[in-house]
Short mmCIF file of C-alpha atoms and ligand atoms in Angstrom, two decimals:
data_model
loop_
_atom_site.label_atom_id
_atom_site.label_comp_id
_atom_site.label_asym_id
_atom_site.label_seq_id
_atom_site.Cartn_x
_atom_site.Cartn_y
_atom_site.Cartn_z
CA MET A 1 50.45 21.25 -20.73
CA HIS A 2 46.67 21.15 -21.32
CA THR A 3 44.77 24.32 -22.16
CA PRO A 4 42.06 24.91 -19.57
CA ASN A 5 39.40 24.32 -22.00
CA LYS A 6 40.53 20.78 -23.29
CA LEU A 7 40.42 19.83 -19.54
CA ASN A 8 36.55 20.34 -19.47
CA THR A 9 36.71 20.84 -15.97
CA HIS A 10 33.51 21.21 -13.78
CA THR A 11 34.38 22.65 -10.24
CA ILE A 12 32.27 21.76 -7.44
CA LEU A 13 33.00 24.29 -4.65
CA LEU A 14 31.75 23.06 -1.23
CA ALA A 15 30.17 26.11 0.59
CA GLY A 16 27.11 24.90 2.55
CA GLY A 17 28.83 24.49 6.08
CA LYS A 18 28.44 26.83 9.03
CA GLY A 19 31.97 27.05 10.11
CA THR A 20 30.95 26.57 13.70
CA ARG A 21 34.64 27.14 14.93
CA MET A 22 34.51 30.86 13.75
CA LEU A 23 31.73 31.58 16.40
CA SER A 24 30.19 33.93 13.68
CA LYS A 25 26.55 34.57 12.73
CA LYS A 26 27.75 34.65 9.09
CA ALA A 27 28.73 31.50 6.97
CA LYS A 28 32.34 31.03 6.96
CA VAL A 29 32.74 31.45 3.29
CA LEU A 30 31.71 35.15 3.75
CA GLN A 31 34.35 35.57 6.07
CA LYS A 32 36.90 38.31 4.78
CA LEU A 33 40.46 37.73 3.72
CA ALA A 34 42.09 40.90 2.62
CA GLY A 35 38.84 42.70 2.18
CA LYS A 36 37.31 40.13 0.11
CA SER A 37 35.27 37.13 0.93
CA LEU A 38 36.92 33.72 1.03
CA LEU A 39 34.35 32.48 -1.70
CA GLU A 40 35.50 35.48 -3.94
CA HIS A 41 39.12 34.42 -3.49
CA ILE A 42 38.49 30.77 -4.46
CA LEU A 43 36.01 31.63 -7.01
CA SER A 44 38.73 33.76 -9.03
CA SER A 45 41.18 30.85 -9.17
CA ALA A 46 38.33 28.43 -10.20
CA GLU A 47 37.24 30.80 -12.98
CA GLU A 48 40.41 30.82 -14.49
CA ILE A 49 40.44 26.89 -15.06
CA SER A 50 36.65 25.97 -15.30
CA ASN A 51 33.94 25.49 -17.79
CA LYS A 52 31.36 25.19 -15.35
CA ILE A 53 31.16 25.94 -11.73
CA SER A 54 28.50 24.56 -9.27
CA VAL A 55 28.47 25.97 -5.60
CA ILE A 56 26.93 24.02 -2.87
CA VAL A 57 25.19 26.28 -0.55
CA GLY A 58 23.33 25.57 2.85
CA PHE A 59 23.92 27.64 5.74
CA ASP A 60 23.09 31.36 5.44
CA LYS A 61 21.86 30.28 2.07
CA PRO A 62 20.52 33.80 0.70
CA ASN A 63 23.72 35.73 1.58
CA VAL A 64 25.99 33.03 0.27
CA GLU A 65 23.82 33.05 -3.09
CA ASN A 66 23.79 36.56 -3.28
CA GLU A 67 27.99 36.84 -2.91
CA VAL A 68 28.00 33.92 -5.51
CA SER A 69 26.28 35.89 -8.16
CA LYS A 70 27.94 39.18 -7.08
CA VAL A 71 31.39 37.67 -7.60
CA SER A 72 31.03 35.37 -10.65
CA ASN A 73 28.83 35.18 -13.79
CA LYS A 74 29.92 31.70 -14.25
CA ALA A 75 28.98 29.87 -11.03
CA LYS A 76 25.49 28.68 -10.27
CA ALA A 77 24.59 27.96 -6.49
CA TYR A 78 22.84 24.57 -5.71
CA THR A 79 21.35 23.68 -2.18
CA GLN A 80 22.17 20.93 0.09
CA LYS A 81 19.50 20.32 2.24
CA ASP A 82 21.06 19.34 5.59
CA GLN A 83 24.95 19.87 6.21
CA ILE A 84 25.57 16.14 6.80
CA GLY A 85 29.15 15.97 5.15
CA THR A 86 31.29 16.94 2.42
CA ALA A 87 30.40 13.81 0.46
CA ASP A 88 26.47 14.65 0.61
CA ALA A 89 27.37 18.15 -0.34
CA VAL A 90 28.92 16.67 -3.49
CA LYS A 91 25.74 14.52 -4.13
CA THR A 92 23.79 17.44 -4.10
CA VAL A 93 24.78 17.91 -7.98
CA ILE A 94 25.49 14.37 -8.92
CA ASP A 95 22.97 14.61 -11.81
CA ILE A 96 24.72 17.19 -13.34
CA ILE A 97 28.12 15.64 -13.49
CA ASP A 98 28.83 14.21 -16.99
CA ASP A 99 30.80 11.08 -17.24
CA ASP A 100 33.73 12.46 -19.42
CA GLU A 101 34.12 15.65 -17.53
CA LYS A 102 36.95 16.30 -15.29
CA VAL A 103 35.47 17.17 -11.87
CA LEU A 104 37.40 19.54 -9.41
CA ILE A 105 36.36 19.61 -5.92
CA LEU A 106 37.15 22.76 -3.86
CA TYR A 107 36.52 23.65 -0.30
CA GLY A 108 35.15 27.21 0.14
CA ASP A 109 37.34 27.73 3.38
CA VAL A 110 40.57 27.10 1.66
CA PRO A 111 41.02 30.42 -0.49
CA LEU A 112 44.71 30.91 -1.49
CA ILE A 113 45.07 27.78 -4.12
CA GLU A 114 46.39 29.40 -7.29
CA ALA A 115 44.82 28.50 -10.66
CA ASN A 116 47.95 26.95 -11.96
CA THR A 117 48.01 24.17 -9.19
CA LEU A 118 44.64 23.59 -9.76
CA LYS A 119 45.35 23.15 -13.43
CA ASN A 120 48.50 21.10 -12.59
CA LEU A 121 46.17 18.69 -10.32
CA CYS A 122 43.48 18.27 -12.88
CA SER A 123 46.25 17.26 -15.63
CA LEU A 124 47.85 14.64 -13.27
CA ASN A 125 45.90 11.68 -14.50
CA ASP A 126 42.60 10.39 -15.78
CA SER A 127 41.35 8.74 -12.58
CA ILE A 128 41.77 10.43 -9.10
CA SER A 129 44.23 12.82 -7.88
CA ILE A 130 44.42 14.68 -4.56
CA LEU A 131 46.29 17.82 -3.51
CA THR A 132 48.19 17.31 -0.50
CA THR A 133 50.69 19.25 1.82
CA ASN A 134 53.18 18.34 4.67
CA LEU A 135 52.43 20.01 7.94
CA ASP A 136 54.71 19.98 11.27
CA ASP A 137 51.37 20.12 13.14
CA PRO A 138 48.71 18.29 10.97
CA SER A 139 46.17 18.54 13.72
CA GLY A 140 42.58 19.11 12.47
CA TYR A 141 43.38 17.89 8.81
CA GLY A 142 42.64 14.47 7.26
CA ARG A 143 45.81 12.25 6.80
CA VAL A 144 46.92 10.91 3.78
CA ILE A 145 47.65 7.02 4.51
CA LYS A 146 50.11 5.46 1.98
CA ASP A 147 51.16 1.65 1.72
CA LYS A 148 55.01 0.66 1.85
CA GLY A 149 55.05 1.27 -2.13
CA ASN A 150 54.12 4.65 -1.55
CA HIS A 151 50.54 4.38 -2.97
CA VAL A 152 47.77 6.38 -1.35
CA ILE A 153 45.37 3.99 0.03
CA GLU A 154 43.00 6.03 2.11
CA ILE A 155 42.42 9.29 3.82
CA VAL A 156 41.84 9.03 7.84
CA GLU A 157 40.12 12.14 9.44
CA GLU A 158 41.69 13.30 12.74
CA LYS A 159 38.54 12.04 14.76
CA ASP A 160 38.94 8.41 13.38
CA ALA A 161 42.41 8.19 13.40
CA ASN A 162 44.68 5.92 15.46
CA THR A 163 47.93 7.15 17.00
CA LYS A 164 50.16 6.12 14.17
CA GLN A 165 48.00 7.62 11.80
CA LYS A 166 47.90 10.68 13.42
CA ASN A 167 51.55 11.30 13.25
CA THR A 168 51.37 11.14 9.31
CA LYS A 169 52.57 14.69 8.22
CA GLU A 170 50.94 14.58 4.79
CA VAL A 171 47.47 16.02 5.04
CA PHE A 172 44.40 16.25 2.46
CA THR A 173 44.08 20.09 1.52
CA GLY A 174 40.39 19.43 0.52
CA VAL A 175 41.20 19.51 -3.17
CA LEU A 176 40.35 16.52 -5.39
CA SER A 177 40.01 15.95 -8.99
CA ALA A 178 38.30 13.10 -10.50
CA LYS A 179 36.53 12.00 -13.89
CA GLY A 180 32.87 12.27 -13.50
CA GLU A 181 32.25 8.75 -14.40
CA ILE A 182 34.15 7.36 -11.36
CA LEU A 183 33.02 9.96 -9.00
CA LYS A 184 29.25 9.06 -9.79
CA LYS A 185 30.04 5.54 -9.44
CA LEU A 186 31.86 5.60 -5.96
CA LEU A 187 29.80 8.42 -4.15
CA PRO A 188 26.86 6.29 -3.38
CA GLU A 189 28.96 3.96 -1.52
CA ILE A 190 30.03 6.32 1.02
CA ASP A 191 28.44 5.93 4.39
CA ASN A 192 28.47 7.71 7.75
CA LYS A 193 30.00 5.20 10.04
CA ASN A 194 32.57 7.47 11.57
CA ALA A 195 33.32 9.48 14.85
CA SER A 196 31.40 12.14 13.22
CA LYS A 197 28.27 10.57 11.71
CA GLU A 198 29.00 12.43 8.65
CA TYR A 199 29.22 11.58 5.12
CA TYR A 200 33.04 12.04 4.60
CA LEU A 201 34.25 12.84 1.01
CA THR A 202 37.61 11.81 2.12
CA ASP A 203 36.31 8.15 2.27
CA LEU A 204 36.10 8.34 -1.48
CA ILE A 205 39.89 7.70 -1.76
CA GLY A 206 39.65 4.32 0.38
CA ILE A 207 36.78 3.10 -1.61
CA ALA A 208 38.58 4.18 -4.99
CA TYR A 209 41.67 2.21 -3.77
CA GLY A 210 39.43 -0.88 -2.93
CA ASN A 211 38.20 -0.75 -6.67
CA GLY A 212 41.62 -0.74 -8.12
CA PHE A 213 42.15 2.83 -9.01
CA LYS A 214 45.38 4.49 -8.76
CA ILE A 215 45.24 7.75 -6.86
CA GLU A 216 47.83 10.37 -7.68
CA THR A 217 49.08 13.06 -5.34
CA LEU A 218 50.32 16.40 -6.12
CA ARG A 219 52.08 18.18 -3.05
CA ALA A 220 51.45 21.89 -2.48
CA THR A 221 52.96 24.44 -0.17
CA TRP A 222 51.27 24.72 3.16
CA GLU A 223 50.82 28.62 2.70
CA GLU A 224 48.65 27.91 -0.53
CA THR A 225 46.57 25.18 1.07
CA LEU A 226 45.78 27.00 4.68
CA GLY A 227 42.19 26.32 5.59
CA ALA A 228 40.15 28.87 7.44
CA ASN A 229 38.63 27.32 10.35
CA THR A 230 39.26 29.43 13.49
CA ARG A 231 40.08 33.02 13.94
CA PHE A 232 43.61 31.99 14.59
CA ASP A 233 43.70 30.59 10.70
CA GLN A 234 41.92 33.62 9.48
CA GLU A 235 44.70 35.79 10.89
CA GLN A 236 47.27 33.44 9.68
CA LEU A 237 45.86 33.69 6.02
CA GLU A 238 45.77 37.52 6.30
CA GLN A 239 49.46 37.23 6.92
CA THR A 240 50.40 34.56 4.39
CA TYR A 241 48.25 36.67 1.65
CA ARG A 242 50.27 39.86 2.67
CA LYS A 243 53.38 37.93 2.42
CA MET A 244 52.59 36.51 -0.93
CA LYS A 245 51.12 39.70 -2.24
CA ASN A 246 54.28 42.00 -0.90
CA GLU A 247 57.05 39.45 -2.18
CA GLU A 248 55.32 39.84 -5.69
CA LEU A 249 55.73 43.59 -5.34
CA LEU A 250 59.49 43.47 -4.25
CA GLN A 251 59.91 41.19 -7.18
CA LYS A 252 58.29 43.64 -9.55
CA GLY A 253 60.95 46.42 -8.18
CA ILE A 254 58.99 48.27 -5.65
CA THR A 255 60.57 49.32 -2.37
CA LEU A 256 58.94 48.30 0.64
CA ILE A 257 60.31 49.48 4.00
CA ASP A 258 58.93 46.69 5.87
CA LYS A 259 57.22 43.75 3.98
CA SER A 260 55.23 42.78 6.98
CA ARG A 261 53.60 46.04 7.27
CA VAL A 262 51.88 46.93 3.85
CA ASP A 263 48.39 45.51 3.06
CA VAL A 264 47.24 45.28 -0.96
CA ARG A 265 43.72 44.54 -0.85
CA GLY A 266 42.96 44.61 -4.34
CA ASN A 267 45.46 45.35 -7.25
CA LEU A 268 48.33 47.63 -7.15
CA GLU A 269 50.36 48.53 -10.26
CA ALA A 270 53.37 50.51 -9.97
CA GLY A 271 56.13 51.98 -12.27
CA ALA A 272 60.00 52.18 -11.39
CA ASP A 273 61.66 53.50 -8.21
CA CYS A 274 58.33 53.62 -6.09
CA THR A 275 58.58 53.48 -2.40
CA ILE A 276 55.93 52.42 0.01
CA ASP A 277 56.46 53.05 4.05
CA VAL A 278 55.05 51.24 6.58
CA ASN A 279 51.30 50.69 7.64
CA VAL A 280 49.78 51.48 4.14
CA ILE A 281 46.67 49.93 2.78
CA PHE A 282 45.71 49.87 -0.84
CA GLU A 283 42.38 48.80 -1.91
CA GLY A 284 40.74 48.25 -5.06
CA LYS A 285 42.43 49.40 -8.28
CA VAL A 286 45.62 51.56 -7.50
CA GLU A 287 47.96 52.56 -10.07
CA LEU A 288 51.46 54.50 -9.01
CA GLY A 289 53.45 56.23 -11.90
CA ASN A 290 57.54 56.11 -11.61
CA ASN A 291 59.27 57.18 -8.43
CA VAL A 292 56.02 57.56 -6.32
CA LYS A 293 56.46 57.73 -2.63
CA ILE A 294 53.67 56.66 -0.24
CA GLY A 295 54.17 57.91 3.49
CA ALA A 296 53.46 55.84 6.42
CA ASN A 297 49.80 54.99 7.86
CA SER A 298 48.35 56.16 4.44
CA ILE A 299 45.14 54.47 2.65
CA ILE A 300 45.08 54.40 -0.85
CA CYS A 301 41.60 53.42 -2.63
CA ASN A 302 41.00 53.11 -6.27
CA SER A 303 43.24 56.13 -7.25
CA LYS A 304 45.74 56.91 -9.65
CA ILE A 305 48.94 58.71 -8.74
CA ASP A 306 51.37 59.96 -11.46
CA ASP A 307 55.16 60.24 -11.70
CA ASP A 308 57.37 61.71 -8.88
CA SER A 309 54.51 62.57 -6.63
CA GLU A 310 54.39 62.03 -2.81
CA ILE A 311 51.96 61.18 -0.52
CA LEU A 312 53.10 62.30 3.07
CA PRO A 313 51.95 60.21 6.14
CA PHE A 314 48.46 59.80 7.40
CA SER A 315 46.62 60.48 4.15
CA HIS A 316 43.50 59.03 2.95
CA ILE A 317 43.04 59.04 -0.92
CA ASP A 318 39.81 57.48 -2.42
CA SER A 319 38.79 57.55 -6.08
CA SER A 320 41.11 60.13 -6.90
CA GLN A 321 43.69 61.17 -9.78
CA ILE A 322 47.00 62.87 -8.82
CA GLY A 323 48.91 64.55 -11.48
CA LYS A 324 52.89 64.64 -11.62
CA ASN A 325 55.46 66.30 -9.16
CA CYS A 326 52.52 66.87 -6.25
CA PHE A 327 52.95 66.75 -2.66
CA ILE A 328 49.83 65.55 -0.73
CA GLY A 329 49.55 65.49 3.25
CA PRO A 330 50.73 64.85 5.83
CA TYR A 331 46.90 64.23 7.03
CA ALA A 332 45.18 65.03 3.86
CA ARG A 333 41.97 63.44 2.83
CA LEU A 334 41.14 63.47 -0.99
CA ARG A 335 37.64 61.89 -1.44
CA GLU A 336 35.93 60.54 -4.73
CA GLY A 337 36.41 62.60 -7.77
CA SER A 338 39.27 64.76 -6.63
CA GLN A 339 41.26 65.30 -9.77
CA ILE A 340 44.57 67.03 -8.85
CA GLY A 341 46.86 68.67 -11.45
CA ASP A 342 50.52 68.46 -11.82
CA GLY A 343 52.75 70.03 -9.25
CA VAL A 344 49.74 70.88 -6.89
CA ARG A 345 50.38 70.98 -2.98
CA ILE A 346 47.69 69.80 -0.70
CA GLY A 347 48.64 69.95 2.83
CA ASN A 348 47.43 69.08 6.40
CA PHE A 349 43.73 68.89 7.20
CA VAL A 350 42.86 69.62 3.70
CA GLU A 351 39.67 67.64 2.56
CA THR A 352 38.69 67.61 -1.25
CA LYS A 353 35.67 66.07 -2.99
CA LYS A 354 34.65 66.02 -6.31
CA THR A 355 37.03 69.13 -6.99
CA LYS A 356 39.32 69.69 -9.98
CA ILE A 357 42.71 71.47 -9.12
CA GLY A 358 44.67 73.19 -11.72
CA ARG A 359 48.40 72.97 -12.21
CA SER A 360 50.88 74.62 -9.47
CA THR A 361 47.82 75.46 -6.92
CA LYS A 362 48.44 75.41 -3.32
CA ALA A 363 45.84 74.66 -0.58
CA ASN A 364 48.32 73.97 2.26
CA HIS A 365 46.42 73.86 5.44
CA PHE A 366 42.90 73.31 6.99
CA THR A 367 40.32 73.62 4.08
CA TYR A 368 37.53 71.96 2.49
CA LEU A 369 37.17 72.08 -1.14
CA GLY A 370 33.79 70.27 -2.05
CA ASP A 371 32.16 70.43 -5.71
CA ALA A 372 34.76 72.90 -7.11
CA ASP A 373 36.72 73.84 -9.93
CA ILE A 374 40.06 75.58 -9.09
CA GLY A 375 42.36 76.94 -11.83
CA LYS A 376 45.96 77.06 -12.41
CA ASP A 377 48.57 78.81 -9.60
CA VAL A 378 46.00 79.58 -7.34
CA ASN A 379 46.60 80.02 -3.63
CA ILE A 380 43.87 78.69 -1.24
CA GLY A 381 44.61 80.40 2.20
CA ALA A 382 44.27 78.24 5.37
CA GLY A 383 40.94 77.68 6.63
CA THR A 384 39.23 78.28 3.42
CA ILE A 385 35.89 76.80 2.84
CA THR A 386 33.71 76.16 0.27
CA CYS A 387 30.06 76.42 1.37
CA ASN A 388 28.67 73.84 -1.24
CA TYR A 389 25.71 72.55 0.63
CA ASP A 390 22.37 74.78 1.04
CA GLY A 391 20.72 72.14 3.18
CA LYS A 392 19.05 70.65 -0.16
CA ASN A 393 21.72 70.82 -2.95
CA LYS A 394 25.36 70.64 -3.49
CA ASN A 395 26.51 73.88 -5.32
CA LYS A 396 29.46 74.72 -7.27
CA THR A 397 32.43 76.73 -6.66
CA SER A 398 34.76 77.93 -9.34
CA VAL A 399 38.08 79.94 -9.03
CA GLY A 400 39.91 81.29 -11.79
CA ASP A 401 43.64 80.88 -12.60
CA ASN A 402 46.18 82.98 -10.62
CA SER A 403 43.73 84.06 -7.82
CA PHE A 404 44.40 84.22 -4.36
CA VAL A 405 42.02 83.25 -1.69
CA GLY A 406 42.81 84.88 1.70
CA THR A 407 42.72 82.90 4.73
CA ASN A 408 39.80 81.99 6.56
CA SER A 409 37.54 82.78 3.78
CA SER A 410 33.90 81.24 3.16
CA LEU A 411 33.03 80.65 -0.53
CA VAL A 412 29.24 80.47 -0.27
CA ALA A 413 28.22 78.31 -3.25
CA PRO A 414 27.06 78.78 -6.07
CA ILE A 415 29.95 81.09 -6.63
CA ASN A 416 32.40 82.30 -9.51
CA ILE A 417 35.53 83.85 -8.59
CA GLY A 418 37.35 85.21 -11.84
CA LYS A 419 41.12 85.04 -12.65
CA ASN A 420 43.77 87.21 -11.23
CA SER A 421 41.46 87.98 -8.53
CA PHE A 422 42.21 88.42 -4.70
CA ILE A 423 39.91 87.49 -1.65
CA GLY A 424 40.55 89.55 1.35
CA ALA A 425 41.39 87.44 4.65
CA GLY A 426 38.12 86.62 6.64
CA SER A 427 35.63 87.24 3.95
CA THR A 428 32.22 85.61 3.37
CA ILE A 429 31.61 85.76 -0.34
CA THR A 430 28.32 85.54 -1.48
CA LYS A 431 28.59 87.36 -4.90
CA ASP A 432 30.82 86.47 -7.62
CA VAL A 433 33.95 88.26 -8.08
CA PRO A 434 35.05 89.37 -11.48
CA ASP A 435 38.52 88.87 -13.16
CA ASN A 436 41.25 91.09 -11.84
CA SER A 437 39.30 92.23 -8.61
CA LEU A 438 39.35 92.31 -4.95
CA GLY A 439 36.62 90.87 -3.06
CA VAL A 440 36.44 91.61 0.39
CA SER A 441 33.49 91.46 2.99
CA ARG A 442 34.25 92.02 6.54
CA SER A 443 33.22 94.74 9.23
CA LYS A 444 35.58 97.65 9.66
CA GLN A 445 37.73 97.10 12.57
CA LYS A 446 37.13 99.53 15.35
CA ASN A 447 39.88 100.37 17.99
CA VAL A 448 38.93 101.63 21.46
CA GLN A 449 41.97 103.21 23.26
CA ASP A 450 42.75 103.03 26.94
CA TRP A 451 40.47 100.13 27.37
CA SER A 452 41.00 97.56 30.00
CA LYS A 453 39.13 94.24 30.91
CA ASP A 454 37.94 96.00 34.18
CA LYS A 455 36.30 98.98 32.51
CA LYS A 456 33.90 96.64 30.36
C1 LIG B 501 37.98 18.76 5.45
C2 LIG B 501 38.58 17.26 5.22
C3 LIG B 501 39.90 17.22 5.48
C4 LIG B 501 40.88 18.16 5.11
C5 LIG B 501 40.26 19.66 5.44
C6 LIG B 501 41.21 20.28 4.35
C7 LIG B 501 36.31 15.83 5.00
C8 LIG B 501 35.62 14.86 5.76
N1 LIG B 501 37.57 16.46 5.67
O1 LIG B 501 37.79 18.79 6.84
O2 LIG B 501 40.33 15.84 5.33
O3 LIG B 501 42.00 18.01 5.69
O4 LIG B 501 38.92 19.68 5.08
O5 LIG B 501 40.92 21.90 4.75
O6 LIG B 501 36.10 16.26 3.97
N2 LIG B 501 30.64 21.72 3.59
C9 LIG B 501 29.43 21.56 3.17
N3 LIG B 501 28.37 20.65 3.63
C10 LIG B 501 28.64 19.87 4.43
C11 LIG B 501 29.81 19.93 5.21
C12 LIG B 501 30.93 20.84 4.66
O7 LIG B 501 29.25 22.35 2.08
O8 LIG B 501 27.73 19.02 4.73
C13 LIG B 501 31.82 22.56 3.13
C14 LIG B 501 32.18 23.52 4.08
O9 LIG B 501 31.39 24.81 4.12
C15 LIG B 501 33.52 23.83 3.93
C16 LIG B 501 34.05 22.56 3.32
O10 LIG B 501 32.86 21.70 3.00
O11 LIG B 501 33.84 24.96 2.88
C17 LIG B 501 34.98 21.62 4.15
O12 LIG B 501 34.06 21.28 5.44
P1 LIG B 501 34.97 21.66 6.82
O13 LIG B 501 33.88 21.01 7.87
O14 LIG B 501 35.58 22.59 7.03
O15 LIG B 501 35.85 20.23 6.73
P2 LIG B 501 37.11 20.14 7.72
O16 LIG B 501 36.89 19.49 8.88
O17 LIG B 501 38.02 21.20 7.39
CA1 LIG B 502 37.87 23.26 6.91
#
């Protein structure tokens, strides 16, 4: 097998079309699949095997160019003036194709092709090779027409195909590899005399055959080569991607209660014996230690959860770190910068943000802890609120080790509560409380005897 560099690959990615069938105001390549644009998906495979990447843009150009520079530092955008066909799109960069480079053409709306498949296609021969797949229902795709000896003679687009050709199940996937020299020679011969009056890149195949070139095919799975032309295709891609990703997780030894009901929109790393319940979404980079359990209907983004911790159902965790042996949720919301120590319990309707919580501390019910530093073995009573915002600035709260904050307390920041201290339930604390002290602030209770509603 060649190494990618030896292939000297110049990838041309076609992304100029509108994608009319999506009925969108955006360019099709900006449509999302598992949280990322189609463009980002295909570029990440292309990057692995290309020396040079040229992206052809046209419709919605500024936004597509912007996405290109955001997701790739190798790719360069080139503008196709009018979207008059895939062959015309390739012609946009004909002047920067070198004779001896390997050109790999990719379509921006075919996002799931793996780098390895691309590499295998490029290594097939030295003239022209195409990636094909077999479809039970080939409608919408270009049909690969072969002679009796099984040699490819042309690709016929659906609109131009006769009944016999339409019955062909082998279709063109949009991926083609050709030597630069051959592509440059044959591209100008393509005309637009067809049902769509477009310059079809697929006509290159018939022309190459006529010029005596042998066209090699590589067969891929239909899943990998699914194109995104309609919202139906987009939904099917989402399902296919989910299946691919989740089968990888099962292969790595992770338990999924239902592999059709977990979405990994990014990267998930997990140790041994992790279990993921249904309707869980992972976004960005998520790392789970050993024996971590994620409860149903939870969303975990860019976070790290250490060994033996359990996220109970309906929890939302974003940009946070959770230690070992923790119980989080149900219905917990850990926002950015939550650092949760080992053995901590965070219960229902507890929200944390930019908050550090020490070992074995508990905040079990209805609480907001923002911009706070909470020590070890602290009990945060139900309804405790850090009043961190004074209308202008965010202020800090700290609570020392072993302290006890009674229920329904407001801690008005900036404020320090020392170690081994106690806050009486229902207090509004505005002054620091030293170590080993009781802080209480509430009006004295008055009982009126023989009082009834009627005598108000
Ligand atoms: C194309 C193929 C078809 C193949 C299918 C695979 C042609 C003529 N047909 O059909 O054989 O089975 O893909 O998915 O190539 N684009 C431009 N500029 C243009 C036109 C298109 O950049 O002027 C880009 C589009 O943005 C898109 C790609 O080229 O990313 C393919 O164009 P599309 O119109 O989707 O082609 P299909 O009809 O799907
Ligand atoms: Ca298409």
